[in-house]
Coordinates of C-alpha atoms and ligand atoms in Angstrom, one line a residue:
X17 CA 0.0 0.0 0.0
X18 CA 1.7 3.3 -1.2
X19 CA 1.5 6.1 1.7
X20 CA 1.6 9.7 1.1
X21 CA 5.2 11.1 1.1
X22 CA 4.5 14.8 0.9
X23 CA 1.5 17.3 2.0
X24 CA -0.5 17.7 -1.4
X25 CA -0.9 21.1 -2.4
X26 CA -4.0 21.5 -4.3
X27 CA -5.8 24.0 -6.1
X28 CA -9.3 25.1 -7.6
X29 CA -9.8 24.3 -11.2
X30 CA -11.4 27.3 -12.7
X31 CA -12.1 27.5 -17.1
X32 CA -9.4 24.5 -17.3
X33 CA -6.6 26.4 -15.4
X34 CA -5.1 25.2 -11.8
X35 CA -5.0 28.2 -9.7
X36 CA -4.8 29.6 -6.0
X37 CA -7.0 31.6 -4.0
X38 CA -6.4 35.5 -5.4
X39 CA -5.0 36.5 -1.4
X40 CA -2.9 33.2 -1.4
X41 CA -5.1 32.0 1.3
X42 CA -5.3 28.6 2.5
X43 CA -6.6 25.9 4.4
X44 CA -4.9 22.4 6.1
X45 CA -6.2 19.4 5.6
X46 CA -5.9 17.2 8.5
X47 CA -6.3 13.3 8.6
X48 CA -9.0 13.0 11.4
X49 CA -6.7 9.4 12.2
X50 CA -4.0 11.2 13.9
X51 CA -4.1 15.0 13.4
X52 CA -1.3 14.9 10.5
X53 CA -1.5 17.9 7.9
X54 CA -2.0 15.9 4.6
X55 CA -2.6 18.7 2.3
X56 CA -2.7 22.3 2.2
X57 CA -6.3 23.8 -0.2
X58 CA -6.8 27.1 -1.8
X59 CA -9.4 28.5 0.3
X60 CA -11.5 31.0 -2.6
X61 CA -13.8 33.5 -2.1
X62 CA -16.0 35.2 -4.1
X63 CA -14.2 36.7 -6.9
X64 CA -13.1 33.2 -7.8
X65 CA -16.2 31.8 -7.3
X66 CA -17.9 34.6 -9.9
X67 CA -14.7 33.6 -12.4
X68 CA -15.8 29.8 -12.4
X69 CA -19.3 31.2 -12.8
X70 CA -18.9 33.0 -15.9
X71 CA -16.5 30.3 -17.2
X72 CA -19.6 27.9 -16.7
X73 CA -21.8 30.5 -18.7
X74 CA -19.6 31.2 -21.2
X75 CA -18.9 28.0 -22.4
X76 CA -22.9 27.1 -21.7
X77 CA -24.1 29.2 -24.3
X78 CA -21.6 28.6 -26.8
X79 CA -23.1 24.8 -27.0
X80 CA -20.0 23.5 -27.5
X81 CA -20.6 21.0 -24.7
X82 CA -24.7 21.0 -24.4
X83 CA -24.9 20.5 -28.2
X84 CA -22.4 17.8 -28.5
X85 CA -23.6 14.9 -29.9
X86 CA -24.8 12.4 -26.5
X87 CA -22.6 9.7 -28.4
X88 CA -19.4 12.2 -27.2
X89 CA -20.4 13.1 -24.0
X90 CA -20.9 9.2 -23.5
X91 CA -17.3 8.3 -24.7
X92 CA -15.8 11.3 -22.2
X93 CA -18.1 9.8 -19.1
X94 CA -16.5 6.1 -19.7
X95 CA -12.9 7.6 -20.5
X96 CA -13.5 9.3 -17.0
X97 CA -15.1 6.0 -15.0
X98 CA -11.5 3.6 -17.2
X99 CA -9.0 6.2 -15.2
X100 CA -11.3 5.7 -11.8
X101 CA -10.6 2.3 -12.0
X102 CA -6.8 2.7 -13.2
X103 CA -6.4 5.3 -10.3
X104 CA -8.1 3.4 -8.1
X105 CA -6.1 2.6 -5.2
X106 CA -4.5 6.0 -5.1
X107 CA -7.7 7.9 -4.5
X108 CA -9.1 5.6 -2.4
X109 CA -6.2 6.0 0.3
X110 CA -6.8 9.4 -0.1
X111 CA -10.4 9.3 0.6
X112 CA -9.6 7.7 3.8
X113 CA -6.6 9.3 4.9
X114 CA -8.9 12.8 4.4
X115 CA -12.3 11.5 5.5
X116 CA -11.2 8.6 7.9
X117 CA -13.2 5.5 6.7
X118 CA -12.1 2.2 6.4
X119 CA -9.6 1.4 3.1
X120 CA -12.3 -1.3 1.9
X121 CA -15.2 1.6 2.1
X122 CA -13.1 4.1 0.3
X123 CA -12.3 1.5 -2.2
X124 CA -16.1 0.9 -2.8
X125 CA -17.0 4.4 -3.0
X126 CA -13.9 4.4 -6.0
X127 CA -15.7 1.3 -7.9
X128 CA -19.3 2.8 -7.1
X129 CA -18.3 6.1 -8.7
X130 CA -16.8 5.0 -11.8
X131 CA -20.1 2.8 -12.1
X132 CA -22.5 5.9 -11.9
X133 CA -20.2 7.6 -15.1
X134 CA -20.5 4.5 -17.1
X135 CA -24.4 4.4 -16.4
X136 CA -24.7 7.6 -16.9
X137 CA -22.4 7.1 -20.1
X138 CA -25.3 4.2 -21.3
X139 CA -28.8 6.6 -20.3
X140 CA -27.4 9.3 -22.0
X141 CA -27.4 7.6 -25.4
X142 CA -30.7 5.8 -24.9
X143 CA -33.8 7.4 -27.0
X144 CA -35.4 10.1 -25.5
X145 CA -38.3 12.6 -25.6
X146 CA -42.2 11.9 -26.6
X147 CA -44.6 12.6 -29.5
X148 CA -48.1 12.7 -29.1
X149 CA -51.2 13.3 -30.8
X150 CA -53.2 16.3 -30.4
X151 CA -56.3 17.9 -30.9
X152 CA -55.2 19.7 -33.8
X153 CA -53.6 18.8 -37.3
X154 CA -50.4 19.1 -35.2
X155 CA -47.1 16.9 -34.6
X156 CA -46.6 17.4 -30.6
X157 CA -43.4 16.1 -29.2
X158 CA -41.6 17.1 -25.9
X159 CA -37.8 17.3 -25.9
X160 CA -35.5 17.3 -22.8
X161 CA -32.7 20.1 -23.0
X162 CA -29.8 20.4 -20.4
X163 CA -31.0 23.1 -17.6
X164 CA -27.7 25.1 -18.1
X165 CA -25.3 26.1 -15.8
X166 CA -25.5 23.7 -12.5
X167 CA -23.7 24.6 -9.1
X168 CA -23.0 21.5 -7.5
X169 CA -22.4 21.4 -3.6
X170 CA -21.4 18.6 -1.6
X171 CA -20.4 17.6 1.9
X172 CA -17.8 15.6 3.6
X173 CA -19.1 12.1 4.8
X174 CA -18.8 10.4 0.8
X175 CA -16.5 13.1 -0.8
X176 CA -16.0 11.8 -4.0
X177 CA -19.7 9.6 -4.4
X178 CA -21.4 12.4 -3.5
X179 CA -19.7 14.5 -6.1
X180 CA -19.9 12.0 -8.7
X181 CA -23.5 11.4 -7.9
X182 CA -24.0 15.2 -9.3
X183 CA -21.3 15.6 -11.8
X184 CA -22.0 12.3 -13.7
X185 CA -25.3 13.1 -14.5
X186 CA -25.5 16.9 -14.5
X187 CA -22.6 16.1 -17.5
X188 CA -24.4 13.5 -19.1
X189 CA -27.3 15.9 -19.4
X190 CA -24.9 18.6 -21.1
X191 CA -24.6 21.0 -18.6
X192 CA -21.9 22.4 -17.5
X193 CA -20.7 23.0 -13.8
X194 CA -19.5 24.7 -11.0
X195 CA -18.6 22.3 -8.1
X196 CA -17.7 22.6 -4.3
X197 CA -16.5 20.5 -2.4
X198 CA -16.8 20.3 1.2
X199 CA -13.4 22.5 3.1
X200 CA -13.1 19.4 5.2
X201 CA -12.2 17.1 2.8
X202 CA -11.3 18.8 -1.2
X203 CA -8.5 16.1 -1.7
X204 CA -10.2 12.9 -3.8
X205 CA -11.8 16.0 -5.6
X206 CA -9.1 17.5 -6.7
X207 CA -8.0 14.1 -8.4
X208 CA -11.2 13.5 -10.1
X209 CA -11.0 16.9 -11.5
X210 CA -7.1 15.9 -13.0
X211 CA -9.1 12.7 -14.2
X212 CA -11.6 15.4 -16.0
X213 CA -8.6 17.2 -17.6
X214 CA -6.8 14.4 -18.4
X215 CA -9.4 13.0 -20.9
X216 CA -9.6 16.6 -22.2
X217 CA -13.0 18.1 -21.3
X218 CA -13.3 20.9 -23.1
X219 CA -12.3 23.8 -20.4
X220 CA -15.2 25.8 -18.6
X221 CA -17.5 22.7 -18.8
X222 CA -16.2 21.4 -15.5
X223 CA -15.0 24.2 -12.7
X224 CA -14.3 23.4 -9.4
X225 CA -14.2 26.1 -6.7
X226 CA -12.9 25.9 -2.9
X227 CA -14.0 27.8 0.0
X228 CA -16.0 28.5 2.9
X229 CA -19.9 27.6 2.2
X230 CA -21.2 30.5 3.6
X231 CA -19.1 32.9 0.7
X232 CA -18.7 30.3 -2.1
X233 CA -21.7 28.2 -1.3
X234 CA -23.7 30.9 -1.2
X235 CA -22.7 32.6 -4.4
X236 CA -23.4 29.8 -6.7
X237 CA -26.8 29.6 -4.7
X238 CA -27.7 33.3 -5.4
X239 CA -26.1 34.1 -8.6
X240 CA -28.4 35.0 -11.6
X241 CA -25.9 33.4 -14.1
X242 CA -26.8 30.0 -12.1
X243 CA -29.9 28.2 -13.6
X244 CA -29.6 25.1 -11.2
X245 CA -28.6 24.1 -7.5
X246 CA -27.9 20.6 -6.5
X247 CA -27.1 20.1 -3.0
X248 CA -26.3 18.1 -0.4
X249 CA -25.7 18.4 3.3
X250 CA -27.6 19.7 6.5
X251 CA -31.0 20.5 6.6
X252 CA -30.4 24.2 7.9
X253 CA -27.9 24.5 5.0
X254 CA -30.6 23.1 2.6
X255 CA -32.9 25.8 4.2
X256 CA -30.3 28.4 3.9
X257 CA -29.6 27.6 0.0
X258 CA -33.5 27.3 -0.6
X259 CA -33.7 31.1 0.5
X260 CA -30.8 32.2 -1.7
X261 CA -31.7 30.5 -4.7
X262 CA -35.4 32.4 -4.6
X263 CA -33.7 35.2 -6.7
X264 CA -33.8 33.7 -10.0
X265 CA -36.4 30.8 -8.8
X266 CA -33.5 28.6 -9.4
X267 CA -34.3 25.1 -10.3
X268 CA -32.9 23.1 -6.4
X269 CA -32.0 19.5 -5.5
X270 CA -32.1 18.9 -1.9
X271 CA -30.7 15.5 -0.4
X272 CA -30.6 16.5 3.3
X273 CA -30.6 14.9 6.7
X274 CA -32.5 11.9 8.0
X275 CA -32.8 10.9 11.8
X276 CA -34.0 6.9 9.8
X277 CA -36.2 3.9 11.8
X278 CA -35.1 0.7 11.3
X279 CA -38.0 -1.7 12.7
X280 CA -37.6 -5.2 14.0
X281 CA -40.4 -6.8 14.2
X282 CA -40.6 -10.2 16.9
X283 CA -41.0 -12.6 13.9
X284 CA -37.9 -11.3 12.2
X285 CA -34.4 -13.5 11.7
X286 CA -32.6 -11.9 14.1
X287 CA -29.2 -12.9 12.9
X288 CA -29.9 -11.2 10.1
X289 CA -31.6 -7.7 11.6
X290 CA -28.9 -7.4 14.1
X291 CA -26.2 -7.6 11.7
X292 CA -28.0 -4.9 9.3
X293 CA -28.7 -3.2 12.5
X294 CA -25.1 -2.6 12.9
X295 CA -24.4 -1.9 8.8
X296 CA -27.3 0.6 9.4
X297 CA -25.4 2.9 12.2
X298 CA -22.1 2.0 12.5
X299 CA -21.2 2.0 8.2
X300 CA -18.7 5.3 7.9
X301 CA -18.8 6.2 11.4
X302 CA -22.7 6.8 11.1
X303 CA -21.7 9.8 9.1
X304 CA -24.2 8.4 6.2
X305 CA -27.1 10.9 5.8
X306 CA -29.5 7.7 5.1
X307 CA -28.3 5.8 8.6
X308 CA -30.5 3.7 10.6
X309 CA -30.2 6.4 13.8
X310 CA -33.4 4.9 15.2
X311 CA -33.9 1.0 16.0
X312 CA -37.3 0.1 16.8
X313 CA -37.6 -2.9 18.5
X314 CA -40.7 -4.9 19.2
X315 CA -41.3 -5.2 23.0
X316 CA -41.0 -8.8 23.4
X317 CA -37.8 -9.1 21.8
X318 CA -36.0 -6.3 23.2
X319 CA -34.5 -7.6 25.8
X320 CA -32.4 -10.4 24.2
X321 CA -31.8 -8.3 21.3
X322 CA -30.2 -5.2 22.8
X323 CA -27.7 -8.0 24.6
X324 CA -26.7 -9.8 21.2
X325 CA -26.3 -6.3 19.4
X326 CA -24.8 -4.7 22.3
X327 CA -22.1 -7.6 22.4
X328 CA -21.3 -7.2 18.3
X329 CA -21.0 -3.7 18.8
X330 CA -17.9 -4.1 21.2
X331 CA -16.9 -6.4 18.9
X332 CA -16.1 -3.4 16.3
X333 CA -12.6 -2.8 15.4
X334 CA -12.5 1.1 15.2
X335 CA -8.8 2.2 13.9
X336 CA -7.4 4.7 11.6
X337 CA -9.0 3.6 8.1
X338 CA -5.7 2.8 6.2
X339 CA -5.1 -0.4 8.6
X340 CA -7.2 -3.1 6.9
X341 CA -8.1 -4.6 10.3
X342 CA -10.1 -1.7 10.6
X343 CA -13.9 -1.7 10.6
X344 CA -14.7 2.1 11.9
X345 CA -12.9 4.8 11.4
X346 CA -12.4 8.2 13.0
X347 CA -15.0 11.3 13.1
X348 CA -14.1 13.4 9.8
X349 CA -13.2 16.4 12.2
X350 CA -12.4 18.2 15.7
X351 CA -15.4 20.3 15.3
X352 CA -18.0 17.4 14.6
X353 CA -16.1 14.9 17.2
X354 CA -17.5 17.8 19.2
X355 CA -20.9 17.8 18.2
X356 CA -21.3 14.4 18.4
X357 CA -20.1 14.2 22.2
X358 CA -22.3 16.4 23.2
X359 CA -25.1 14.8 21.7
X360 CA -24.3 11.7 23.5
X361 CA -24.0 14.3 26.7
X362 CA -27.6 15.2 25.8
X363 CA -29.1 11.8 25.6
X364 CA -27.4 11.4 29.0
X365 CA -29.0 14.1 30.7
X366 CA -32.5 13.6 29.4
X367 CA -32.8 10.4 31.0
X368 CA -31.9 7.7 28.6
X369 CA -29.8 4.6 29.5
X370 CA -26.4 4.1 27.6
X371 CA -25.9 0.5 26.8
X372 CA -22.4 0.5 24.7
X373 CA -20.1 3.0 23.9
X374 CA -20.3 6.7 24.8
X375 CA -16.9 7.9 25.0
X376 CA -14.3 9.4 22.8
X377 CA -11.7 7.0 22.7
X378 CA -8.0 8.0 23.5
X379 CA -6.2 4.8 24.4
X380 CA -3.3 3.6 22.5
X381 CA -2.5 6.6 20.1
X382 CA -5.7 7.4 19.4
X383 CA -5.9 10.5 21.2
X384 CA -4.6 12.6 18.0
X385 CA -7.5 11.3 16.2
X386 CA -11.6 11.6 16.3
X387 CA -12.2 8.4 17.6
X388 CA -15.7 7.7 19.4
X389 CA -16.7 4.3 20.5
X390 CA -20.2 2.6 18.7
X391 CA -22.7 3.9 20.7
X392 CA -26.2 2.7 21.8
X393 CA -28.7 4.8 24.0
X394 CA -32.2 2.8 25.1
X395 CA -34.9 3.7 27.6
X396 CA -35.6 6.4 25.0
X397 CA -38.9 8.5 24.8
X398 CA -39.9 10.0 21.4
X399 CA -39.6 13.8 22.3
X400 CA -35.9 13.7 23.2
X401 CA -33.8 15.6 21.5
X402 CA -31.6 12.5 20.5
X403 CA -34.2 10.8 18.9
X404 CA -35.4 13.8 17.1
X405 CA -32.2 15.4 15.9
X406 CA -29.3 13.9 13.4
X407 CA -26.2 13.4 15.3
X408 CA -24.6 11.8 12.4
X409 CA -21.9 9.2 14.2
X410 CA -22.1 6.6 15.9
X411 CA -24.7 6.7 18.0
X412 CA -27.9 4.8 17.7
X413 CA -31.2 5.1 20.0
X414 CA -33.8 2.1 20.7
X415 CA -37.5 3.2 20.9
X416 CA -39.8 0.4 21.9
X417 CA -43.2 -0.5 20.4
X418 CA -46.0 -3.2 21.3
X419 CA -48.0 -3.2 17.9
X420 CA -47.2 -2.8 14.1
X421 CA -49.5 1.2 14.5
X422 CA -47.3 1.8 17.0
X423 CA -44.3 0.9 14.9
X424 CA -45.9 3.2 12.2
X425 CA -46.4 6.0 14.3
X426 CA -42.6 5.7 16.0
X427 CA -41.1 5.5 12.7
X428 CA -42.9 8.7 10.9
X429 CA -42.2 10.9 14.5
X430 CA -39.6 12.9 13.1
X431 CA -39.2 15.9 10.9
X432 CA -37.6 13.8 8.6
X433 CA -38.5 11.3 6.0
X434 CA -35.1 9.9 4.3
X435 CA -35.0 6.1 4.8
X436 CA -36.4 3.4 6.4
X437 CA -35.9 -0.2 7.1
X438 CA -38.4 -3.2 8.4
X439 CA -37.1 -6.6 9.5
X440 CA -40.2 -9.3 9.4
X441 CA -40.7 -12.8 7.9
X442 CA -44.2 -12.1 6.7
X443 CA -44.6 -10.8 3.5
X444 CA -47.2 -9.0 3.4
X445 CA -46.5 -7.2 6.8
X446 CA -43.2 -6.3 5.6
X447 CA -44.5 -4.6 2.4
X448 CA -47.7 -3.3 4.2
X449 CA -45.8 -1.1 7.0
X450 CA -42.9 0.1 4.3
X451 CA -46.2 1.4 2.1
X452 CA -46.6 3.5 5.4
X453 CA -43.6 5.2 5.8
X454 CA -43.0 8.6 4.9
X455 CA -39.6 7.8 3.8
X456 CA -38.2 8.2 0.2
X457 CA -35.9 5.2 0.2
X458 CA -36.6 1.7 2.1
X459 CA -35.6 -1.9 2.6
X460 CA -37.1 -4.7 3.9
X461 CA -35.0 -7.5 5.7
X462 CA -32.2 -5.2 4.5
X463 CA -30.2 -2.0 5.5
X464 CA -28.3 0.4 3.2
X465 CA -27.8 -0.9 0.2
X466 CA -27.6 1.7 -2.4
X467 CA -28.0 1.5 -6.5
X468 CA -26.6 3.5 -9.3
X469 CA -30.5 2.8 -10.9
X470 CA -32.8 3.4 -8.1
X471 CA -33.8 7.7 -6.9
X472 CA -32.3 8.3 -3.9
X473 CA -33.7 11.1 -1.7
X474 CA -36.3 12.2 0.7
X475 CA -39.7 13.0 2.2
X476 CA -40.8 15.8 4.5
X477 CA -37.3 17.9 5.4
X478 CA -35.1 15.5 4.1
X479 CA -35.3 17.3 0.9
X480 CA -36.8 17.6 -2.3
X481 CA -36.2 16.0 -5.7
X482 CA -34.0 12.6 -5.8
X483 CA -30.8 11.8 -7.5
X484 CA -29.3 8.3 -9.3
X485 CA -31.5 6.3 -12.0
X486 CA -33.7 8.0 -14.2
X487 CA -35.1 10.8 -11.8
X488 CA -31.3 11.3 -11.4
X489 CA -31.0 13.0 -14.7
X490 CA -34.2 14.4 -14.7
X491 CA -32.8 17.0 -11.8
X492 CA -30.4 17.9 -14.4
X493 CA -33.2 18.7 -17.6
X494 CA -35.7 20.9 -18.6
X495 CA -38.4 19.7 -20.6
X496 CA -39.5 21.2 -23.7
X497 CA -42.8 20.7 -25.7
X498 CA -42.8 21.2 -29.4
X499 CA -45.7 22.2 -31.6
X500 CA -45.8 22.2 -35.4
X501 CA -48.4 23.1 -37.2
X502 CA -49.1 21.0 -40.2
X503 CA -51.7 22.5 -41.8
X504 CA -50.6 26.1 -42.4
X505 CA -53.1 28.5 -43.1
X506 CA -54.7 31.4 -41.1
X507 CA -56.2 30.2 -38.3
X508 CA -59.2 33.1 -38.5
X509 CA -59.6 33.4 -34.7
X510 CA -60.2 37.3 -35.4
X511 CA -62.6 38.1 -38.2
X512 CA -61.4 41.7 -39.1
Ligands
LIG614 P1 -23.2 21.5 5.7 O1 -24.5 21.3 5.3 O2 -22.8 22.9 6.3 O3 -22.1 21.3 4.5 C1 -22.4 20.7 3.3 C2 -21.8 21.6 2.1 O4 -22.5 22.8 2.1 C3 -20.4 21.9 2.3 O5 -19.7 22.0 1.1 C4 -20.5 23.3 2.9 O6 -19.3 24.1 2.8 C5 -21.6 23.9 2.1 N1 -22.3 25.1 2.8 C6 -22.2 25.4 4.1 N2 -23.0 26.6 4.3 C7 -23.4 26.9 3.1 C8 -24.3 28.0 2.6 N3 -24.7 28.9 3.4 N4 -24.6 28.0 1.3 C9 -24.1 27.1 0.4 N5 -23.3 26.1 0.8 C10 -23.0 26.0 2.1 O7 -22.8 20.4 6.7 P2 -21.8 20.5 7.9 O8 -20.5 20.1 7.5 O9 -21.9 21.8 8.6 O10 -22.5 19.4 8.9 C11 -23.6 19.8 9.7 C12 -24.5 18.7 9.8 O11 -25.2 18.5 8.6 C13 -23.9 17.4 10.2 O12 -23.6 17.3 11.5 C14 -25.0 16.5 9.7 O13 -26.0 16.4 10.7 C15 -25.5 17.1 8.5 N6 -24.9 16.6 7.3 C16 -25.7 15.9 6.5 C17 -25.2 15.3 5.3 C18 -26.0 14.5 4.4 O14 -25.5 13.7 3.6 N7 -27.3 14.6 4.4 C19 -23.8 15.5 4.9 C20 -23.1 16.3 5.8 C21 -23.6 16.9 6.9 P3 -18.1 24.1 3.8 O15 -18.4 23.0 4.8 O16 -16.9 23.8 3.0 O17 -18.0 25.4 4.4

């Protein structure tokens, strides 16, 4: 396994030129493992953000990219998913030495990403559009056009799927872009973007801008030159980027949080629910916006089942991600190791009982990195704030139920309404309580699994519109009807 020899020194990629921030600003990169500067980012601000704006318009309306035949685009999207896969184990070292997840989840988010280009890569070339009959001696059809100029904003908990997740499809739709990565983690960015440049994207289709949300985030969310946001992240962020984009009623994607109820039902296997249980919370340090944060267990199998979960949960091997013994990483940062201890602070005070886990762990050299032990809080009630709120790490809490409306009920509490999970051996109880949930993505007798053809997104505050498959590229197209008349002659509506 290669290691890294020097700090990187990366840059923003702005009308196919590598440059630094204007004021020579920048910003470490730490490995959340052990505290160890790994590369040093450009941080940009708005006069570099407004550059890789105009570059995006520019090059936009000049067609060169959204009129290119979709056989082209499709040849640059698989030349782009053939150097993932050559690059492979580069980038995913780098994923984890930047985020902190485990080498072999790193290495799946690599493979996963070059998938979603060469998918997008087949859709793009697939026939397309409608024509209908009218009415009138008329040939109706409807057309789907790129929307234009997309900002694309992602966070730090999947840096590069997240990304590709946008870019694949907002380029296969012939768009062009302006992307930002999360500050905490730019660096598996920064080489997808050499992968974009090495198989010669023409420049200003794809710019990539670093900086602080609030300055660059929020440019591409209010500018006028910006036909589309796609975003995701926190919910107050969502909120936040909501009200910016109002000025030009820019078209928004929203994949936000999700505080997710997985629900065990009594006649479950058990084997099989406590494993997914653990997939469900404990999968990239529970930094996985679609997490099973809520396990409802049926009252007459709590007991047993909180013991046997409790004692697999010790059983995880957290470490720094590189080691391949490891099976949980570190937090991603300082500030969110923060945040999550005090969530599990919270849960202590308002009453509920910690069963596993709770503490940040320092033993052993860890005390450089994020570490927090897998975490499980029962004795819950619904209106605490850790069974309301996303803590997004390792922490799970157990809410009881006696009947499947009760299970129902439980499982749509929140504000949110991302995913869901049930565990049953009947059928038609299993499909009857997922029809329930106000949740936009689901499994039964399953937790997590994700696919480059099926929407993902959310319900209620966990956002609005859905990315991957079909609806993916949808996000990323207007639709156009056509009309032509084909009987010309004065249609006499006036008489005079
Ligand atoms: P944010 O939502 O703040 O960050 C996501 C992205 O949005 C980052 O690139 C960030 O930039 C950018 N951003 C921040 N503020 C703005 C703004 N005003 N306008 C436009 N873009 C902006 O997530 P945090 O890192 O602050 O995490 C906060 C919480 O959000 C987490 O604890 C978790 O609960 C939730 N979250 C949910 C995720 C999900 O997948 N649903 C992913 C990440 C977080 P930058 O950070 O570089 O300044």
């Amino acid at each position: 396994m290669p290691v890294l020899t020097e700090v990187l020194n990366l840059k923003m990629y702005i009308n196919g030129d590598w440059v630094q921030a204007e004021d020579g600003k920048v910003n470490d990169i730490i490995n959340p493992a052990n505290g160890e500067l790994i590369a040093k980012a450009p941080t940009g601000g708005l006069s570099e953000t407004r550059q890789a704006i105009g570059a995006a318009r520019r090059t936009f309306d000049s067609g060169e990219w959204s009129e290119l035949p979709t056989v082209e685009r499709a040849q640059y999207l698989r030349a782009i998913a053939d150097k993932l896969d050559e690059k492979a184990e580069e980038i995913a070292l780098l994923e984890t030495l930047d985020q902190g997840k485990p080498l072999n989840e790193s290495e799946i988010d690599v493979a996963d990403a070059a998938a979603c280009f060469r998918y997008y890569a087949g859709m793009i070339t697939q026939p397309d559009g409608q024509t209908f009959h009218v009415a009138d001696p008329m040939q109706a059809m409807v057309v789907r056009e790129p929307v234009g100029v997309c900002a694309l904003i992602v966070p730090w908990n999947f840096p590069l799927l997240m990304s590709v997740w946008k870019i694949a499809p907002a380029l296969a739709a012939g768009n062009t872009i302006v992307f930002k990565p999360s500050e905490v983690t730019p660096v598996s960015a920064m080489k997808l973007f050499e992968i974009l440049e090495e198989v010669g994207l023409p420049k200003g289709v794809a710019n990539m801008v670093l900086g602080p949300g609030r300055v660059v985030g929020n440019e591409l969310a209010e500018s006028d030159l910006v036909d589309k946001v796609s975003f995701t992240g926190g919910t107050e962020t969502g909120r936040n980027i909501m009200k910016a984009a109002a000025g030009n009623i820019k078209k928004i994607s929203l994949e936000l949080g999700g505080k997710s109820p997985n629900i065990v039902f009594a006649d479950a296997d058990i084997e099989t629910a406590i494993d997914c249980t653990l997939i469900g919370i404990f999968f990239n340090q529970g930094e996985v916006c679609s997490a099973g944060s809520r396990l409802l267990l049926e009252e007459s199998i709590h007991d047993e089942f909180i013991e046997r979960l409790v004692e697999r949960a010790q059983k995880i091997v957290v470490g720094q991600g590189k080691d391949r013994e490891t099976e949980m990483g570190p937090l991603v940062s300082k500030q969110h190791l923060e945040k999550v201890l005090s969530y599990i602070e919270i849960g202590k005070q308002e009453g509920a009982r910690l069963v596993c886990g709770g503490n940040r762990i320092t033993e052993n050299g860890f005390d450089k990195g994020y570490f927090v032990e897998p975490t499980i809080f029962v004795d819950t009630n619904p209106d605490m704030r850790i069974v309301q709120e996303e803590i997004f790490g390792p922490v799970l809490v157990v809410q009881k139920f006696k009947t499947e409306a009760e299970a129902i009920e439980l499982a749509n509490g929140t504000a949110f309404g991302l995913a869901a999970g049930v565990f049953t051996q009947d059928g038609a109880k299993g499909l009857r309580v997922i029809k329930k949930m106000r949740a936009g993505i689901t499994w039964v007798n399953n937790y997590g699994p994700t696919y480059n053809e099926a929407p993902w997104g959310g319900y209620k505050q966990s956002g609005i519109g859905r990315g991957l498959g079909t609806f993916g590229l949808d996000e990323f197209m207007e639709v156009k009807q056509i009309n032509i008349n084909l009987n010309v002659e004065p249609v006499g509506w006036y008489k005079n």
